[in-house]
Amino acid sequence: MAETPKSETLKSESPSRRSLIGWGGAGLALGAVAAGGAVAMSRVGDDVDPTAAETGAAVAFHGANQAGIATPVQDRLHFAAFDVKTDDRAEFVQMLKDWTAAARRMTGGHAVGDGAYGGLAEAPPDDTGEALGLKPSRLTLTIGFGPSFFEKFGLKDSRPEALVDLPQFPGDNFDKSRTGGDLCVQACADDPQVAVHAIRNLARIGFGKVAVRWSQLGFGKTSSTTPGAQTPRNLMGFKDGTRNIAGTETDRLKKFVWVDEGDVGKNSAWMTGGSYLVARRIRMNIETWDRTSLQEQEDVFGRDKGEGAPVGKAKEHDVPFLKAMKPDAHVRLAHPDSNGGVTILRRGYSFTDGTDGLGRLDAGLFFLAYQRDVRKGFIPLQRRLSATDALNEYIQHVGSAVFAVPPGVRDKDDWWGSTLFSKDAKES
């Protein structure tokens, strides 16, 4: 990422040369806007302009909603859950402000603070430096607060009713070291090093105040929020979630994803414009699946493996005839028509984390789903799937977390969590 001269401040930044080259070299005339000092892609409704999605340019950091939810899904993920280590409210709030300043710069393609070199030789640099020279790569950073967070800083009454602890579903077998967390940061980018750099620098800034509880790298996005796009395949070779909410579908986003002021109580109004995130680490029994016949694989999903079309249909996006599928087919059970209209926005990624020590790949799906209310979204849907889904023979949920994702950072003076820490926001 571009270095910043020491005379340059966070409030008066200019577009990086690399950002300008990334736009100009692509021959785009997109009416770029300055966002946190970087040339950023403009948003179409709640989404980033899909025509600029592959340029490596920056995604606008400021907005009514956090980027990284309805944004066109990037190719890579670094997700981290943190535990809070400080009991000093003012210290934690300052960390959130510092995180926001760093996130604003990194998503814009800039180094953190005064950069990775050129400062005092006797002091650690402000930026770790591994993203020097790399494009912004559509980096988005999205923060959320877990149920346990509200036991701290006198925030118990501010916990939203919709932020419930997830029940134990049949087949769940959680690794405690990959479950829960006081807060999370989701970093998505088209360059894995850019995503890792972002989490690494936030963890460094937060040292002593927060500590990484667990993290997950992801590749090969398995969902799309771009209208009309082909749905990427999961590690089982199938397309899943083809009717995912698109970033341009403002009506569906409002109905199923964004928290409305009518959803919240007096003490949780801070969540208006936010969303709720469920993260699940789903291990796939790859070796068993790979020895399963093609017909059974297609019966399990309710789609053909080549085109991704529903049973009896020709194209991926054809409206499925659910009764033509087996009663326990995944698509049939997960479809909104089978669940009273329940709809979630998916942003899942594939993962491979070595082996399990028994010669089998530790691989699967890191499932990310955003919704307006967990009680009306993921929970009823997962209850149905965990009971009768044929796919359960080949998968197991081994990690889980849920987070309240606050609204977006509206301008250069705003910061992550300002609506929650309203007293601190007024004093800052």
XYZ file of N, CA and C in Angstrom, residues 17-141:
375
model
N -1.069 7.613 -5.876
C -0.729 7.489 -7.294
C -1.175 6.145 -7.840
N -1.022 5.107 -7.017
C -1.406 3.776 -7.484
C -2.913 3.693 -7.710
N -3.699 4.347 -6.815
C -5.141 4.339 -6.993
C -5.532 5.020 -8.285
N -4.870 6.162 -8.556
C -5.183 6.883 -9.784
C -4.819 6.062 -11.017
N -3.667 5.392 -10.949
C -3.260 4.559 -12.074
C -4.240 3.418 -12.273
N -4.682 2.838 -11.134
C -5.617 1.718 -11.222
C -6.892 2.101 -11.928
N -7.342 3.325 -11.711
C -8.560 3.786 -12.384
C -8.277 4.249 -13.803
N -7.299 5.133 -13.938
C -7.036 5.688 -15.261
C -6.583 4.643 -16.241
N -5.725 3.694 -15.777
C -5.219 2.661 -16.661
C -6.296 1.730 -17.158
N -7.395 1.630 -16.393
C -8.488 0.757 -16.814
C -9.397 1.450 -17.810
N -9.152 2.734 -18.043
C -9.952 3.463 -19.016
C -11.378 3.659 -18.561
N -11.592 3.820 -17.237
C -12.942 3.928 -16.721
C -13.299 5.380 -16.465
N -14.523 5.721 -16.717
C -15.033 7.047 -16.391
C -16.191 6.832 -15.445
N -15.859 6.690 -14.156
C -16.866 6.250 -13.207
C -17.258 7.321 -12.199
N -16.750 8.515 -12.381
C -17.105 9.557 -11.429
C -16.647 9.195 -10.033
N -15.371 8.863 -9.911
C -14.836 8.425 -8.620
C -14.982 9.518 -7.586
N -15.173 9.082 -6.353
C -15.296 10.034 -5.269
C -14.222 9.774 -4.245
N -13.769 10.826 -3.597
C -12.763 10.653 -2.547
C -13.440 10.114 -1.304
N -12.863 9.044 -0.748
C -13.412 8.455 0.477
C -12.243 8.084 1.353
N -12.047 8.830 2.418
C -10.925 8.557 3.300
C -9.600 8.740 2.608
N -9.537 9.620 1.615
C -8.271 9.924 0.979
C -7.942 9.047 -0.195
N -8.863 8.167 -0.628
C -8.570 7.299 -1.763
C -9.608 7.493 -2.833
N -9.233 7.232 -4.067
C -10.210 7.221 -5.136
C -11.033 5.959 -4.975
N -12.330 6.098 -4.784
C -13.170 4.949 -4.442
C -14.252 4.738 -5.476
N -14.647 3.483 -5.621
C -15.751 3.169 -6.509
C -17.040 3.722 -5.918
N -17.864 4.326 -6.780
C -19.140 4.828 -6.311
C -20.083 3.659 -6.060
N -21.067 3.897 -5.203
C -22.009 2.832 -4.878
C -23.275 2.981 -5.702
N -23.854 1.846 -6.084
C -25.150 1.808 -6.744
C -26.137 1.344 -5.691
N -26.925 2.264 -5.134
C -27.762 1.920 -4.003
C -26.865 1.530 -2.843
N -26.992 0.295 -2.374
C -26.172 -0.188 -1.274
C -25.001 -1.016 -1.776
N -24.805 -1.037 -3.074
C -23.788 -1.897 -3.655
C -22.722 -1.059 -4.333
N -21.581 -1.654 -4.563
C -20.539 -0.988 -5.326
C -20.787 -1.211 -6.807
N -20.492 -0.224 -7.616
C -20.701 -0.312 -9.055
C -20.049 -1.576 -9.611
N -20.849 -2.540 -10.127
C -20.271 -3.797 -10.592
C -19.332 -3.644 -11.780
N -19.461 -2.542 -12.544
C -18.568 -2.360 -13.684
C -17.138 -2.099 -13.263
N -16.956 -1.712 -11.986
C -15.605 -1.435 -11.487
C -15.089 -2.539 -10.592
N -15.823 -3.642 -10.517
C -15.527 -4.662 -9.516
C -14.199 -5.352 -9.727
N -13.691 -5.368 -10.947
C -12.481 -6.139 -11.203
C -11.253 -5.268 -11.455
N -11.317 -3.986 -11.101
C -10.210 -3.090 -11.423
C -9.150 -3.034 -10.337
N -9.432 -3.585 -9.171
C -8.510 -3.466 -8.051
C -8.640 -2.140 -7.340
N -9.676 -1.370 -7.674
C -9.862 -0.051 -7.086
C -10.392 -0.165 -5.662
N -10.626 0.990 -5.040
C -11.081 1.027 -3.655
C -12.602 1.058 -3.575
N -13.133 0.434 -2.528
C -14.552 0.485 -2.216
C -14.767 1.610 -1.215
N -15.804 2.408 -1.420
C -16.091 3.522 -0.515
C -16.249 3.024 0.918
N -15.525 3.624 1.839
C -15.579 3.211 3.238
C -16.792 3.791 3.958
N -17.152 5.032 3.628
C -18.257 5.698 4.296
C -19.592 5.311 3.677
N -20.635 5.258 4.502
C -21.965 4.957 4.005
C -22.925 4.674 5.146
N -24.202 4.622 4.828
C -25.216 4.356 5.845
C -25.077 2.952 6.413
N -24.609 2.017 5.571
C -24.376 0.636 5.992
C -22.900 0.308 5.811
N -22.400 -0.621 6.572
C -21.005 -1.009 6.416
C -20.791 -1.710 5.070
N -19.668 -1.414 4.440
C -19.272 -2.156 3.244
C -18.902 -3.583 3.658
N -18.926 -4.501 2.686
C -18.598 -5.879 2.979
C -19.818 -6.733 3.240
N -21.001 -6.163 3.097
C -22.244 -6.919 3.273
C -22.925 -7.077 1.915
N -23.407 -5.965 1.373
C -24.029 -6.008 0.046
C -23.021 -5.763 -1.071
N -21.786 -5.444 -0.720
C -20.720 -5.241 -1.699
C -20.529 -6.493 -2.557
N -20.263 -6.355 -3.864
C -19.930 -7.540 -4.663
C -18.844 -8.358 -3.981
N -19.078 -9.656 -3.862
C -18.213 -10.505 -3.047
C -16.820 -10.607 -3.668
N -15.797 -10.303 -2.862
C -14.417 -10.398 -3.310
C -13.957 -11.859 -3.263
N -12.750 -12.109 -3.778
C -12.267 -13.485 -3.927
C -11.670 -14.069 -2.657
N -11.228 -13.222 -1.727
C -10.482 -13.721 -0.568
C -11.051 -13.154 0.734
N -10.816 -13.893 1.813
C -11.325 -13.522 3.128
C -10.272 -13.744 4.204
N -10.177 -12.834 5.148
C -9.523 -13.090 6.424
C -10.485 -12.601 7.494
N -11.021 -13.531 8.261
C -12.011 -13.233 9.285
C -11.365 -13.475 10.640
N -11.548 -12.540 11.573
C -10.953 -12.693 12.903
C -11.964 -12.347 13.976
N -12.031 -13.193 15.008
C -12.828 -12.918 16.197
C -11.867 -12.546 17.323
N -12.237 -11.551 18.099
C -11.376 -11.023 19.157
C -12.053 -11.146 20.519
N -11.246 -11.305 21.548
C -11.692 -11.167 22.930
C -11.200 -9.823 23.460
N -12.054 -9.140 24.209
C -11.676 -7.858 24.813
C -10.893 -8.120 26.091
N -9.748 -7.481 26.232
C -8.871 -7.686 27.385
C -8.850 -6.506 28.349
N -9.342 -5.367 27.931
C -9.339 -4.194 28.801
C -10.713 -4.007 29.425
N -10.740 -3.444 30.614
C -12.013 -3.074 31.225
C -12.166 -1.556 31.296
N -11.272 -0.870 30.597
C -11.279 0.590 30.548
C -12.081 1.028 29.326
N -13.268 1.549 29.563
C -14.156 1.940 28.464
C -13.522 2.983 27.553
N -12.924 3.994 28.134
C -12.314 5.062 27.341
C -11.188 4.513 26.474
N -10.414 3.588 27.013
C -9.325 2.985 26.245
C -9.864 2.183 25.082
N -10.950 1.456 25.310
C -11.537 0.663 24.234
C -12.145 1.554 23.153
N -12.842 2.602 23.567
C -13.424 3.527 22.590
C -12.327 4.159 21.736
N -11.214 4.523 22.360
C -10.113 5.090 21.592
C -9.571 4.074 20.599
N -9.539 2.800 21.001
C -9.098 1.769 20.061
C -10.029 1.682 18.860
N -11.352 1.766 19.096
C -12.300 1.751 17.984
C -12.060 2.923 17.036
N -11.748 4.077 17.593
C -11.456 5.248 16.760
C -10.158 5.040 15.973
N -9.165 4.454 16.629
C -7.901 4.169 15.942
C -8.099 3.112 14.853
N -8.888 2.111 15.162
C -9.205 1.090 14.161
C -9.901 1.707 12.953
N -10.847 2.590 13.220
C -11.583 3.227 12.123
C -10.647 4.036 11.240
N -9.754 4.794 11.846
C -8.796 5.592 11.076
C -7.915 4.684 10.221
N -7.470 3.566 10.797
C -6.636 2.624 10.050
C -7.433 1.956 8.938
N -8.665 1.576 9.229
C -9.511 0.925 8.221
C -9.802 1.872 7.063
N -10.057 3.121 7.394
C -10.327 4.129 6.356
C -9.140 4.238 5.403
N -7.943 4.184 5.951
C -6.753 4.307 5.122
C -6.488 3.025 4.328
N -6.587 1.886 4.985
C -6.264 0.632 4.298
C -7.251 0.321 3.177
N -8.542 0.566 3.397
C -9.513 0.313 2.336
C -9.303 1.277 1.170
N -8.691 2.434 1.456
C -8.389 3.383 0.393
C -7.069 3.136 -0.306
N -6.323 2.108 0.128
C -5.061 1.802 -0.516
C -3.869 2.498 0.089
N -4.022 3.065 1.285
C -2.948 3.772 1.962
C -2.360 2.945 3.094
N -1.142 3.247 3.451
C -0.525 2.644 4.635
C -1.139 3.245 5.897
N -1.007 2.525 6.994
C -1.517 3.000 8.273
C -0.577 4.068 8.833
N -1.142 5.148 9.343
C -0.357 6.190 9.989
C 0.720 6.766 9.095
N 1.959 6.790 9.600
C 3.078 7.330 8.841
C 3.755 6.289 7.966
N 3.195 5.089 7.924
C 3.695 4.099 6.989
C 4.686 3.112 7.580
N 5.287 2.316 6.682
C 6.143 1.200 7.086
C 7.627 1.556 7.156
N 8.002 2.718 6.668
C 9.417 3.103 6.708
C 9.526 4.622 6.684
N 10.719 5.107 6.981
C 10.970 6.544 6.936
C 10.769 7.263 8.249
N 10.275 6.512 9.260
C 10.082 7.140 10.559
C 11.302 6.954 11.448
N 11.091 7.075 12.742
C 12.180 6.910 13.685
C 12.718 5.486 13.629
N 14.016 5.360 13.471
C 14.621 4.032 13.398
C 14.505 3.287 14.719
N 14.357 4.013 15.815
C 14.298 3.402 17.137
C 12.894 2.941 17.518
N 11.885 3.252 16.684
C 10.490 2.922 17.009
C 9.903 1.991 15.951
N 8.965 1.132 16.353
C 8.281 0.291 15.365
C 7.517 1.160 14.376
N 7.483 0.800 13.101
C 6.722 1.586 12.125
C 5.225 1.453 12.361
N 4.459 2.406 11.841
C 3.010 2.409 12.015
C 2.321 1.341 11.182
N 2.952 0.909 10.107
C 2.367 -0.078 9.210
C 3.334 -1.254 9.068
N 2.795 -2.461 8.965
C 3.646 -3.648 8.904
C 4.331 -3.823 7.562
N 3.792 -3.211 6.495
C 4.531 -3.095 5.243
C 4.329 -4.165 4.203
N 3.650 -5.263 4.515
C 3.572 -6.346 3.521
C 2.620 -6.046 2.369
N 1.846 -4.950 2.464
C 0.960 -4.576 1.366
C 1.508 -3.407 0.550
N 2.754 -3.016 0.794
C 3.364 -1.934 0.012
C 3.334 -2.268 -1.475
N 2.888 -1.315 -2.282
C 2.866 -1.490 -3.724
C 1.673 -2.244 -4.252
N 0.798 -2.735 -3.381
C -0.375 -3.473 -3.824
C -1.572 -2.532 -3.986
N -2.450 -2.881 -4.890
C -3.660 -2.092 -5.087
C -4.603 -2.269 -3.889
N -5.598 -1.383 -3.754
C -6.585 -1.569 -2.684
C -7.328 -2.904 -2.777
N -7.455 -3.440 -4.001
C -8.040 -4.775 -4.217
C -9.448 -4.901 -3.656
N -10.193 -3.802 -3.678
C -11.587 -3.789 -3.206
C -11.711 -4.238 -1.757
N -10.710 -3.944 -0.961
C -10.743 -4.317 0.444
C -11.937 -3.687 1.150
N -12.667 -4.496 1.890
C -13.700 -4.008 2.791
C -13.431 -4.567 4.179
N -13.732 -3.773 5.195
C -13.578 -4.185 6.584
C -14.907 -3.958 7.293
